Coordinates of C-alpha atoms in Angstrom, one line a residue:
Chain A
M16 CA 0.0 0.0 0.0
V17 CA 1.2 3.5 -0.8
K18 CA 1.2 6.2 1.8
F19 CA -0.3 9.5 1.1
H20 CA 1.7 12.5 2.2
D21 CA 0.6 16.1 3.0
L22 CA 3.9 17.9 3.9
N23 CA 2.5 21.3 4.6
I24 CA -0.1 22.0 7.3
A25 CA 0.3 25.4 8.8
R26 CA 1.2 25.6 12.5
V27 CA -1.6 27.6 14.3
K28 CA -1.4 29.1 17.7
D29 CA -4.8 27.7 18.8
A30 CA -3.9 24.1 19.9
V31 CA -7.4 22.8 19.7
A32 CA -7.8 24.0 16.1
Q33 CA -4.5 22.4 15.2
K34 CA -5.5 19.1 16.7
H35 CA -8.7 19.2 14.8
T36 CA -7.0 19.9 11.5
L37 CA -4.6 17.0 12.0
R38 CA -7.4 14.6 12.9
I39 CA -9.4 15.6 9.8
A40 CA -6.2 15.0 7.7
C41 CA -5.9 11.5 9.3
R42 CA -9.6 10.8 8.6
L43 CA -9.2 11.8 4.9
G44 CA -6.6 9.1 4.4
Y45 CA -3.2 10.9 4.8
E46 CA -0.6 8.9 6.6
V47 CA 2.4 11.2 6.7
V48 CA 1.8 14.8 7.7
A49 CA 4.2 17.7 8.3
V50 CA 3.4 20.7 10.5
T51 CA 5.0 23.8 9.1
T52 CA 6.6 26.7 11.0
V53 CA 7.2 29.7 8.9
L54 CA 10.4 31.8 9.7
K55 CA 10.2 35.3 8.3
N56 CA 12.9 38.0 8.4
G57 CA 13.6 39.0 12.0
D58 CA 11.8 36.1 13.6
E59 CA 13.5 34.2 16.3
L60 CA 14.7 30.7 15.4
T61 CA 13.6 27.9 17.8
A62 CA 14.2 24.2 17.9
A63 CA 11.5 21.9 16.4
P64 CA 8.5 21.5 18.8
P65 CA 7.5 18.0 19.7
P66 CA 4.6 16.3 17.8
I67 CA 1.1 17.2 18.9
E68 CA -0.7 14.4 20.8
L69 CA -3.9 13.4 19.0
Q70 CA -6.4 11.2 20.7
L71 CA -6.5 8.6 17.9
T72 CA -7.4 4.9 18.0
K73 CA -4.6 2.4 18.1
E74 CA -4.7 1.5 14.4
E75 CA -4.7 5.1 13.3
Q76 CA -1.8 5.9 15.7
Q77 CA 0.3 3.1 14.1
N78 CA -0.3 4.4 10.6
F79 CA -0.2 8.1 11.2
Q80 CA 3.2 9.8 11.2
Q81 CA 3.7 13.4 12.2
L82 CA 6.7 15.4 11.1
S83 CA 8.0 18.9 11.6
R84 CA 9.0 21.3 8.8
I85 CA 10.4 24.8 8.7
T86 CA 9.9 27.2 5.8
V87 CA 12.4 30.1 5.6
V88 CA 11.2 33.1 3.7
L89 CA 14.2 34.3 1.6
S90 CA 14.7 37.9 0.4
D91 CA 17.9 39.6 -0.9
K92 CA 18.9 40.9 2.5
T93 CA 18.5 37.7 4.5
N94 CA 21.6 36.1 5.9
N95 CA 21.6 32.4 4.9
S96 CA 24.5 31.3 7.1
Y97 CA 22.2 29.8 9.8
L98 CA 20.7 27.2 7.5
G99 CA 23.2 24.5 8.6
N100 CA 22.4 25.3 12.2
D101 CA 21.6 22.6 14.8
K102 CA 18.2 24.1 15.5
I103 CA 17.4 23.9 11.8
K104 CA 18.6 20.3 11.7
S105 CA 16.1 19.5 14.5
Y106 CA 13.3 19.9 11.9
D107 CA 12.5 17.0 9.6
I108 CA 12.2 19.1 6.4
L109 CA 13.9 22.3 5.5
A110 CA 12.1 24.4 2.9
V111 CA 12.8 27.9 1.5
Q112 CA 10.4 30.4 0.0
P113 CA 12.2 32.8 -2.4
T114 CA 10.5 36.2 -2.9
T115 CA 12.9 37.7 -5.4
E116 CA 14.7 36.4 -8.5
K117 CA 18.1 36.7 -6.9
S118 CA 17.0 34.7 -3.8
F119 CA 15.4 32.1 -6.2
Q120 CA 18.8 31.7 -8.0
V121 CA 20.6 31.3 -4.6
A122 CA 18.0 28.8 -3.4
C123 CA 18.3 26.7 -6.6
S124 CA 22.1 26.6 -6.8
E125 CA 24.0 27.4 -3.6
L126 CA 21.8 26.5 -0.6
N127 CA 21.6 23.0 0.8
V128 CA 17.9 22.7 1.2
D129 CA 15.3 20.0 0.5
L130 CA 12.4 21.9 -0.9
I131 CA 11.7 25.1 -2.7
T132 CA 8.2 26.5 -2.3
F133 CA 6.4 29.6 -3.6
D134 CA 3.4 31.7 -2.6
F135 CA 1.2 31.1 -5.6
S136 CA -1.8 32.9 -4.3
T137 CA -0.5 36.2 -5.6
W138 CA 1.7 37.3 -8.5
L139 CA 5.2 36.0 -7.9
G140 CA 7.0 39.1 -9.0
F141 CA 9.7 37.3 -11.0
H142 CA 9.9 34.6 -13.7
L143 CA 11.0 31.1 -12.9
K144 CA 13.9 30.8 -15.3
H145 CA 14.4 27.4 -16.9
Q146 CA 18.2 27.5 -16.3
Y147 CA 17.8 27.9 -12.5
V148 CA 15.1 25.2 -12.3
Q149 CA 17.3 22.8 -14.2
T150 CA 20.3 23.4 -11.8
A151 CA 17.9 22.7 -8.9
L152 CA 16.7 19.5 -10.5
R153 CA 20.3 18.4 -11.2
L154 CA 21.1 18.9 -7.5
G155 CA 18.1 16.8 -6.4
K156 CA 16.0 19.6 -5.0
Y157 CA 12.2 19.4 -4.9
F158 CA 9.5 21.9 -5.7
E159 CA 6.2 22.3 -4.1
F160 CA 2.9 23.9 -4.8
T161 CA -0.1 24.3 -2.5
Y162 CA -3.7 23.9 -3.5
G163 CA -5.2 25.4 -0.3
P164 CA -5.5 29.0 -1.5
A165 CA -7.3 27.9 -4.6
I166 CA -10.1 26.4 -2.4
R167 CA -10.1 29.2 0.1
D168 CA -10.6 32.2 -2.2
T169 CA -11.9 32.7 -5.7
T170 CA -9.5 35.5 -6.5
C171 CA -6.5 33.5 -5.3
R172 CA -7.8 30.6 -7.5
R173 CA -7.0 32.5 -10.7
Y174 CA -3.4 33.2 -9.6
V175 CA -2.9 29.6 -8.4
F176 CA -4.1 28.2 -11.8
Q177 CA -2.0 30.7 -13.7
N178 CA 1.2 30.1 -11.7
T179 CA 0.9 26.3 -11.4
T180 CA 0.2 25.6 -15.0
D181 CA 3.1 27.8 -16.0
F182 CA 5.3 26.1 -13.4
V183 CA 4.3 22.5 -14.4
Q184 CA 4.9 23.2 -18.1
R185 CA 8.4 24.5 -17.4
K186 CA 9.4 21.5 -15.3
E187 CA 7.4 18.8 -17.0
G188 CA 6.1 17.8 -13.5
Q189 CA 9.4 16.4 -12.3
N190 CA 10.3 16.4 -8.6
T191 CA 7.1 18.2 -7.7
I192 CA 5.0 17.6 -4.6
I193 CA 1.5 18.8 -3.9
S194 CA 0.4 19.8 -0.4
S195 CA -2.4 21.7 1.1
G196 CA -0.9 24.6 3.1
A197 CA -4.1 24.3 5.2
E198 CA -4.7 26.6 8.1
W199 CA -8.2 25.3 8.7
P200 CA -9.7 21.8 8.2
T201 CA -11.9 23.1 5.4
D202 CA -8.8 23.7 3.2
L203 CA -8.0 20.0 3.2
R204 CA -9.1 17.6 0.5
A205 CA -8.9 13.9 0.1
P206 CA -5.8 12.5 -1.7
Y207 CA -7.6 11.2 -4.8
D208 CA -9.5 14.5 -5.1
V209 CA -6.2 16.4 -5.0
A210 CA -4.8 14.1 -7.7
N211 CA -7.8 15.2 -9.8
L212 CA -7.0 18.8 -9.1
A213 CA -3.4 18.3 -10.2
I214 CA -4.7 17.1 -13.6
L215 CA -6.5 20.4 -13.8
F216 CA -3.1 22.1 -13.1
G217 CA -1.6 20.4 -16.2
M218 CA 0.0 17.3 -14.7
K219 CA -0.4 13.8 -16.1
E220 CA -2.4 11.2 -14.1
G221 CA 0.7 9.2 -13.1
Q222 CA 2.6 12.3 -12.1
A223 CA -0.4 13.6 -10.1
K224 CA -0.6 10.5 -8.0
S225 CA 3.2 10.1 -7.5
S226 CA 3.4 13.8 -6.4
L227 CA 1.3 12.7 -3.3
T228 CA 3.0 9.3 -2.7
S229 CA 6.4 8.4 -4.0
T230 CA 7.9 11.9 -4.6
P231 CA 7.3 13.1 -1.0
R232 CA 8.8 9.8 0.2
A233 CA 11.9 10.4 -1.8
L234 CA 12.0 14.0 -0.5
L235 CA 11.9 12.7 3.1
L236 CA 14.8 10.3 2.4
K237 CA 16.8 13.2 0.9
A238 CA 16.0 15.3 4.0
A239 CA 17.2 12.4 6.2
T240 CA 20.5 12.3 4.4
R241 CA 21.0 16.0 4.8
R242 CA 20.3 15.9 8.5
L243 CA 21.7 12.6 9.8
T244 CA 24.6 11.7 7.5
V245 CA 28.2 12.7 6.9
K246 CA 28.4 13.8 3.3
S247 CA 25.4 11.7 2.5
S248 CA 27.4 8.4 2.9
I249 CA 28.0 7.5 6.5
T250 CA 25.6 7.4 9.5
I251 CA 26.7 6.9 13.1
G252 CA 24.4 5.3 15.6
H253 CA 24.6 3.5 19.0
V254 CA 24.7 -0.3 19.0
T255 CA 21.6 -0.4 21.3
S256 CA 19.5 1.3 18.5
I257 CA 19.9 -1.8 16.3
P258 CA 16.8 -4.0 16.2
E259 CA 17.1 -7.6 17.5
K260 CA 16.9 -9.3 14.2
D261 CA 19.9 -7.4 12.8
K262 CA 22.2 -8.0 15.8
W263 CA 23.9 -11.1 14.2
K264 CA 25.6 -8.7 11.8
I265 CA 27.7 -7.2 14.6
E266 CA 28.4 -10.5 16.3
G267 CA 29.5 -12.0 12.9
S268 CA 31.8 -9.1 12.2
K269 CA 33.9 -9.6 15.5
P270 CA 37.4 -10.9 14.8
P271 CA 38.2 -14.4 16.3
S272 CA 40.5 -13.5 19.3
T273 CA 41.0 -16.8 21.3
D274 CA 43.5 -19.5 20.3
A275 CA 41.1 -22.3 21.5
G276 CA 38.6 -21.3 18.9
K277 CA 41.3 -21.6 16.2
R278 CA 42.3 -25.1 17.3
Q279 CA 38.7 -26.3 17.3
N280 CA 38.3 -24.9 13.8
T281 CA 41.3 -26.8 12.5
D282 CA 40.0 -30.1 14.1
D283 CA 36.7 -29.6 12.4
H284 CA 38.5 -29.3 9.1
D285 CA 40.5 -32.5 9.7
E286 CA 37.6 -34.8 10.6
P287 CA 35.9 -35.0 7.2
K288 CA 39.3 -35.9 5.6
K289 CA 39.7 -38.9 7.9
K290 CA 36.2 -40.1 7.2
K291 CA 36.9 -40.0 3.5
S292 CA 40.1 -42.0 3.9
K293 CA 38.2 -44.7 5.9
K294 CA 35.6 -45.0 3.2
L295 CA 38.3 -45.5 0.6
K296 CA 39.8 -48.3 2.6
S297 CA 36.5 -50.1 3.0
N298 CA 36.0 -50.0 -0.7
Chain B
M17 CA -31.3 2.8 -29.9
V18 CA -28.2 4.5 -28.6
R19 CA -27.0 3.8 -25.2
L20 CA -26.0 6.9 -23.3
K21 CA -23.1 6.1 -21.0
N22 CA -23.1 7.4 -17.5
R23 CA -20.8 7.6 -14.6
Y24 CA -21.9 7.4 -11.0
F25 CA -19.9 9.2 -8.3
L26 CA -20.1 7.9 -4.8
C27 CA -19.2 10.8 -2.5
K28 CA -18.8 11.1 1.2
V29 CA -19.7 14.5 2.8
I30 CA -17.5 15.3 5.8
F31 CA -18.6 18.1 8.2
P32 CA -15.4 19.3 9.9
S33 CA -17.3 21.1 12.6
P34 CA -17.1 19.4 16.1
D35 CA -20.9 18.7 16.3
E36 CA -21.0 16.6 13.1
S37 CA -23.8 14.3 14.2
N38 CA -26.3 17.2 14.2
E39 CA -25.7 18.1 10.6
M40 CA -28.2 16.8 8.1
L41 CA -27.4 16.0 4.5
T42 CA -30.4 16.8 2.1
S43 CA -30.4 16.1 -1.6
Q44 CA -31.8 19.4 -2.6
E45 CA -29.2 21.3 -0.6
F46 CA -26.4 19.1 -1.9
R47 CA -27.6 19.7 -5.5
R48 CA -27.6 23.4 -4.8
A49 CA -24.1 23.2 -3.4
I50 CA -22.9 21.5 -6.6
E51 CA -24.6 24.0 -8.8
K52 CA -23.2 26.9 -6.9
A53 CA -19.7 25.6 -7.3
A54 CA -20.3 24.8 -11.0
R55 CA -21.6 28.3 -11.7
K56 CA -18.6 29.8 -10.0
S57 CA -15.9 27.8 -11.7
L58 CA -17.3 26.6 -15.1
G59 CA -18.1 28.5 -18.3
S60 CA -21.6 28.5 -19.8
S61 CA -20.8 25.7 -22.4
D62 CA -19.3 23.4 -19.7
L63 CA -22.2 24.1 -17.5
A64 CA -24.7 23.1 -20.2
L65 CA -22.7 19.8 -20.9
W66 CA -22.6 19.0 -17.2
A67 CA -26.3 19.7 -16.6
T68 CA -27.6 17.5 -19.4
G69 CA -28.5 13.8 -18.6
Y70 CA -28.4 14.2 -14.9
E71 CA -31.2 13.1 -12.6
M72 CA -31.8 12.9 -8.9
H73 CA -32.7 10.3 -6.4
I74 CA -33.5 11.0 -2.8
N75 CA -33.4 8.8 0.3
S76 CA -35.0 10.1 3.4
G77 CA -35.8 6.8 5.2
S78 CA -33.9 3.9 6.6
S79 CA -33.1 1.9 3.5
I80 CA -30.6 3.2 1.0
F81 CA -32.9 4.0 -2.0
D82 CA -36.5 4.9 -1.0
S83 CA -38.0 7.3 -3.3
Y84 CA -37.1 8.9 -6.6
L85 CA -37.5 12.5 -7.5
L86 CA -36.8 13.1 -11.2
V87 CA -35.9 16.7 -11.9
G88 CA -33.7 16.0 -14.8
K89 CA -30.7 15.2 -12.5
V90 CA -29.9 12.2 -10.3
I91 CA -28.5 12.3 -6.8
K92 CA -29.0 9.7 -4.2
V93 CA -28.4 10.8 -0.7
N94 CA -28.1 8.8 2.5
S95 CA -28.5 11.2 5.4
H96 CA -27.3 8.6 8.0
S97 CA -23.9 7.8 6.6
K98 CA -23.7 11.2 4.8
T99 CA -23.0 9.6 1.4
A100 CA -24.4 10.7 -1.9
I101 CA -24.5 9.3 -5.4
V102 CA -24.3 11.7 -8.4
R103 CA -24.9 10.7 -12.0
V104 CA -23.4 12.5 -14.9
Q105 CA -22.9 11.8 -18.6
H106 CA -19.7 9.9 -19.4
R107 CA -18.1 12.9 -21.2
A108 CA -18.6 15.1 -18.2
T109 CA -16.9 12.7 -15.8
R110 CA -13.6 14.6 -15.5
M111 CA -15.4 17.9 -15.2
L112 CA -17.4 16.7 -12.1
S113 CA -14.3 15.0 -10.6
Q114 CA -12.5 18.3 -10.7
L115 CA -15.5 20.3 -9.6
L116 CA -16.2 18.3 -6.4
P117 CA -13.1 19.6 -4.5
F118 CA -14.3 23.2 -4.9
I119 CA -17.5 22.6 -3.1
K120 CA -17.1 24.5 0.2
Q121 CA -20.5 24.8 1.8
H122 CA -23.7 22.8 2.3
Q123 CA -26.6 24.7 4.0
K124 CA -24.2 27.4 5.1
T125 CA -21.9 25.0 7.0
D126 CA -18.4 24.1 5.8
V127 CA -18.0 20.7 4.2
I128 CA -15.3 18.6 2.6
I129 CA -16.4 16.3 -0.2
Q130 CA -14.5 13.1 -0.6
T131 CA -14.9 11.0 -3.8
L132 CA -15.0 7.3 -2.7
H133 CA -15.7 5.6 -6.0
V134 CA -16.6 6.2 -9.6
T135 CA -18.5 3.5 -11.4
G136 CA -20.4 2.7 -14.6
T137 CA -23.6 1.4 -13.2
V138 CA -25.8 2.0 -10.1
A139 CA -25.3 -1.7 -9.1
T140 CA -21.5 -1.5 -8.8
C141 CA -21.9 1.9 -7.1
Q142 CA -24.1 0.3 -4.5
K143 CA -21.7 -2.5 -4.0
A144 CA -18.9 0.0 -3.4
L145 CA -21.2 1.8 -0.9
I146 CA -21.9 -1.5 1.0
K147 CA -18.2 -2.3 1.1
Y148 CA -17.4 1.1 2.5
E149 CA -20.1 0.9 5.1
R150 CA -18.9 -2.5 6.2
R151 CA -15.4 -1.2 6.6
T152 CA -16.5 1.7 8.7
L153 CA -18.6 -0.5 10.9
L154 CA -15.7 -2.9 11.4
E155 CA -13.5 0.0 12.4
L156 CA -16.2 1.1 14.9
L157 CA -16.5 -2.4 16.3
R158 CA -12.8 -2.6 16.9
N159 CA -12.8 0.8 18.8
T160 CA -15.8 0.4 21.0
T161 CA -15.8 -1.3 24.4
N162 CA -19.4 -0.7 25.4
K163 CA -21.3 -4.1 25.2
D164 CA -24.6 -2.6 24.0
H165 CA -22.9 -0.6 21.3
R166 CA -21.0 -3.6 20.1
K167 CA -24.2 -5.6 19.9
K168 CA -25.9 -3.0 17.8
I169 CA -22.9 -2.7 15.5
Q170 CA -22.8 -6.5 15.1
E171 CA -26.4 -6.6 14.1
A172 CA -25.9 -3.8 11.6
L173 CA -22.9 -5.7 10.2
L174 CA -25.0 -8.8 9.7
S175 CA -27.8 -6.8 8.0
C176 CA -25.6 -5.1 5.4
T177 CA -25.0 -8.0 3.0
L178 CA -25.0 -8.0 -0.7
D179 CA -27.8 -10.7 -0.9
L180 CA -30.3 -8.4 0.8
Q181 CA -29.5 -5.6 -1.6
G182 CA -29.6 -7.8 -4.7
Q183 CA -33.3 -7.4 -5.2
K184 CA -33.1 -3.6 -5.0
I185 CA -30.2 -3.5 -7.4
A186 CA -32.3 -5.3 -10.0
S187 CA -35.2 -2.9 -9.6
D188 CA -32.9 0.1 -9.9
N189 CA -31.4 -1.2 -13.1
D190 CA -34.8 -1.3 -14.8
N191 CA -35.2 2.5 -14.5
D192 CA -32.0 3.8 -16.0
G193 CA -29.3 3.1 -18.5
F194 CA -31.2 2.8 -21.8
T195 CA -33.1 5.5 -23.7

C-alpha cells in the first residue's frame, strides 16, 4: 500500500484547532503529515516543537506519522548562514520560499535545502527561469505547490491556476510535490481529489498520483541524508539502537580472538578428511 | 437505440465542525451546493454539458434508496452515513471530478467532499457503498468497548450484506441506462 503525504499543514497558535485539522487529515486518508513553522525575516529561530498528541485509535496511531517542517522566507537581504544550524537540523524538512529572482537563484544553486516552495496565491513578482530550475533538479532539490489558497478564495484561485500551469509546463512535472498549506480543516481535500485537481493544473495522471505518494517519500529520504549523515554516505548510531533481528551482523563481524577457537576450527576441518580415507579403505 | 453512457460518483460528505452528528445532508441542498460551485468555476458551455443527462434520487428513510424524484438530475443521498450518489454523462466525468473539491458549503456549513468511488452502473456503485459501510462498521466495532454498542454494530454488520440488496439493485437497473 502506498502512503499519502501532506507535507504542509500550517502551525496555528490555537492548539485545539491544530489538533482538529490533523485529525481531519488522518480521517481523509493521509498517513504522513508535516506541520510547518514559517520563519520570516527577523523572527527568532527555535528548535522543532514535539509532535502534537492526538487522541487517535490504536490502528490510526500506528499508521499516522507526524513530522515537523520549517519554511524560511528568503529575500535579498537575509543572511543564509544559519541554514546549517543545529536548530534547523532538528526539523525533519527544510524548505525555502524565495521572494525575489536573486533569492530564487541562490536557493536553486547554492543553498543546501530539500524543498523550494512559492506563494502562488499572488503574482510571484519574478519569472521562474528554466536555467535555475534545471540546476535545482540536477542537485536533487524538490519543488512544491499548494492547493489550499485555490479552495479558500476565488480571487486566489486564478493566480494559483496561472502560476501552477506555467510552473508545471516548465518543469514537466518532475520532482514536484503537492500539499495543502491548510490553516483550517476546510482547506483540506482527500488525496484522490487532490490528484484530480493536479490534472487540472496540467499534470499527467501518473505524475499527479506520484506527487502525493512516491515523490514526497523520496524527499523525506533526501532530508534524512542532509540531517543525519556525513556527506550523504555515513551514518553513526549507537549499538543499542539496532533491532534484535539485525544483531547477528555485529556478532558476525567480530574478529576471532582466542586460540582455543582456532584449534577447534582446525580439528573440524581434519575430521571429514579422515572419514573420507576410511571410506576408501573399506571399498 | 443509442446507449447513453453514464458515470456514478459515490461521494462522502464530511462536516469538519465538532458537532458533526447534528448536521443533516439533504439532496436538494447538496444539489444546490454542486450547482453553486459549477456556476462559479465553469463556463456556460461546460455548465450546459454537465447539466444534461443528470437526474436525482432522494433517500429520506432507513433503506438506501427509498423514493425517486426526477428533476432531470440524479442524486441519491443517504443522510445517516452522509453519502451521496451523483450521476453525470460519461463525457462530463472529468469535469465533475474536478468540480467536487471546490464545493465548500452545504446549507451554510463548511464541508469537505471526498470521492469514494466512480462506477459505470448503479449496481456497482451500491456494491462499493456497502463495502465502504462494512469497513467503517468494522472499524467502529474494533474501537468500542461498550457491550450494548457492540451488539448494535454487530447486528448492523449482519444486516448489510450483498444478498439483501440484490433485489433492490435489479429494480434500480430497470429504471436507468437505456433510452
